[in-house]
Amino acid sequence: MASVSVMLVRPLVAAVGTAGTEALLGATDLTPQILADDDARISPAQFCVAWSEAMRLTASKSPSEVMGNPASITSTFRRASCRAISTFSSTDREM
């Protein structure tokens, strides 16, 4: 099953701040306990919802801008990127 590390959601939670955390967690069905677990994984769809919600909560700015990083073609998430994550994370790779 495809999955994404929950550690990728943590910067989004930081970007939305205390006021937006509840909305972001509610939209993704995540809990503070899941976010605190370094080994937790979420579905690519949950990650895409988290990114979209972070965009909404940060007044249409890229969450990367809010975190202090300039938005660029590589740091601004788009629906196509969600599809790419779903595609690439669905394949099991052996190291």
mmCIF file of C-alpha atoms in Angstrom:
data_model
loop_
_atom_site.group_PDB
_atom_site.id
_atom_site.type_symbol
_atom_site.label_atom_id
_atom_site.label_comp_id
_atom_site.label_asym_id
_atom_site.label_seq_id
_atom_site.Cartn_x
_atom_site.Cartn_y
_atom_site.Cartn_z
ATOM 1 C CA MET A 1 0.000 0.000 0.000
ATOM 2 C CA ALA A 2 1.281 3.472 -0.862
ATOM 3 C CA SER A 3 2.253 5.724 2.001
ATOM 4 C CA VAL A 4 4.001 8.989 2.838
ATOM 5 C CA SER A 5 5.960 9.778 6.006
ATOM 6 C CA VAL A 6 4.007 11.864 8.488
ATOM 7 C CA MET A 7 7.161 13.957 8.906
ATOM 8 C CA LEU A 8 6.221 15.706 5.648
ATOM 9 C CA VAL A 9 3.029 16.996 7.284
ATOM 10 C CA ARG A 10 4.756 18.532 10.311
ATOM 11 C CA PRO A 11 6.017 21.644 8.455
ATOM 12 C CA LEU A 12 2.485 22.200 7.164
ATOM 13 C CA VAL A 13 1.132 22.118 10.715
ATOM 14 C CA ALA A 14 3.805 24.621 11.738
ATOM 15 C CA ALA A 15 2.909 26.861 8.795
ATOM 16 C CA VAL A 16 -0.788 27.070 9.685
ATOM 17 C CA GLY A 17 -0.047 27.853 13.310
ATOM 18 C CA THR A 18 -2.032 27.033 16.387
ATOM 19 C CA ALA A 19 -5.269 28.476 15.027
ATOM 20 C CA GLY A 20 -5.183 26.338 11.863
ATOM 21 C CA THR A 21 -3.910 23.084 13.314
ATOM 22 C CA GLU A 22 -7.340 21.801 14.326
ATOM 23 C CA ALA A 23 -8.771 22.451 10.848
ATOM 24 C CA LEU A 24 -5.804 20.788 9.146
ATOM 25 C CA LEU A 25 -5.960 17.726 11.393
ATOM 26 C CA GLY A 26 -9.737 17.494 10.998
ATOM 27 C CA ALA A 27 -9.528 17.648 7.208
ATOM 28 C CA THR A 28 -6.962 14.841 7.095
ATOM 29 C CA ASP A 29 -8.269 12.643 9.932
ATOM 30 C CA LEU A 30 -4.860 12.886 11.604
ATOM 31 C CA THR A 31 -4.292 13.167 15.343
ATOM 32 C CA PRO A 32 -1.521 14.796 17.377
ATOM 33 C CA GLN A 33 -0.424 11.277 18.358
ATOM 34 C CA ILE A 34 0.040 10.282 14.715
ATOM 35 C CA LEU A 35 2.007 13.470 14.021
ATOM 36 C CA ALA A 36 4.275 12.765 16.991
ATOM 37 C CA ASP A 37 5.100 9.233 15.783
ATOM 38 C CA ASP A 38 8.290 9.356 13.680
ATOM 39 C CA ASP A 39 7.424 6.014 12.079
ATOM 40 C CA ALA A 40 3.820 6.883 11.174
ATOM 41 C CA ARG A 41 2.812 6.890 7.525
ATOM 42 C CA ILE A 42 -0.242 8.351 5.815
ATOM 43 C CA SER A 43 -1.809 7.870 2.429
ATOM 44 C CA PRO A 44 -0.776 10.104 -0.465
ATOM 45 C CA ALA A 45 -4.386 11.329 -0.568
ATOM 46 C CA GLN A 46 -4.167 12.464 3.067
ATOM 47 C CA PHE A 47 -0.959 14.335 2.273
ATOM 48 C CA CYS A 48 -2.591 16.081 -0.683
ATOM 49 C CA VAL A 49 -5.541 17.092 1.493
ATOM 50 C CA ALA A 50 -3.121 18.390 4.144
ATOM 51 C CA TRP A 51 -1.292 20.484 1.549
ATOM 52 C CA SER A 52 -4.533 21.868 0.116
ATOM 53 C CA GLU A 53 -5.828 22.729 3.574
ATOM 54 C CA ALA A 54 -2.532 24.428 4.461
ATOM 55 C CA MET A 55 -2.828 26.502 1.283
ATOM 56 C CA ARG A 56 -6.349 27.542 2.273
ATOM 57 C CA LEU A 57 -5.370 28.371 5.845
ATOM 58 C CA THR A 58 -2.333 30.433 4.882
ATOM 59 C CA ALA A 59 -4.399 32.832 2.764
ATOM 60 C CA SER A 60 -3.400 31.356 -0.610
ATOM 61 C CA LYS A 61 0.325 31.705 0.089
ATOM 62 C CA SER A 62 2.445 28.670 -0.360
ATOM 63 C CA PRO A 63 3.013 27.021 3.044
ATOM 64 C CA SER A 64 6.684 27.068 2.032
ATOM 65 C CA GLU A 65 6.596 30.876 1.970
ATOM 66 C CA VAL A 66 5.054 30.936 5.417
ATOM 67 C CA MET A 67 7.806 28.624 6.634
ATOM 68 C CA GLY A 68 10.389 31.065 5.316
ATOM 69 C CA ASN A 69 11.312 29.340 2.088
ATOM 70 C CA PRO A 70 10.605 31.038 -1.226
ATOM 71 C CA ALA A 71 8.004 29.259 -3.278
ATOM 72 C CA SER A 72 9.206 27.902 -6.554
ATOM 73 C CA ILE A 73 8.127 25.398 -9.116
ATOM 74 C CA THR A 74 9.704 22.706 -6.944
ATOM 75 C CA SER A 75 8.302 23.846 -3.592
ATOM 76 C CA THR A 76 4.770 24.813 -4.608
ATOM 77 C CA PHE A 77 2.571 21.778 -4.459
ATOM 78 C CA ARG A 78 0.064 21.197 -7.204
ATOM 79 C CA ARG A 79 -2.578 18.581 -7.937
ATOM 80 C CA ALA A 80 -0.222 17.026 -10.504
ATOM 81 C CA SER A 81 2.352 16.615 -7.754
ATOM 82 C CA CYS A 82 -0.221 14.744 -5.669
ATOM 83 C CA ARG A 83 -0.761 12.376 -8.582
ATOM 84 C CA ALA A 84 2.997 11.910 -8.925
ATOM 85 C CA ILE A 85 3.384 11.122 -5.232
ATOM 86 C CA SER A 86 0.566 8.606 -5.494
ATOM 87 C CA THR A 87 2.176 6.988 -8.512
ATOM 88 C CA PHE A 88 5.720 6.817 -7.185
ATOM 89 C CA SER A 89 4.834 5.866 -3.623
ATOM 90 C CA SER A 90 2.675 2.996 -4.826
ATOM 91 C CA THR A 91 5.664 1.095 -6.113
ATOM 92 C CA ASP A 92 7.701 -0.886 -3.647
ATOM 93 C CA ARG A 93 11.377 -0.289 -4.048
ATOM 94 C CA GLU A 94 14.020 -2.556 -2.643
ATOM 95 C CA MET A 95 17.115 -0.883 -1.337
#
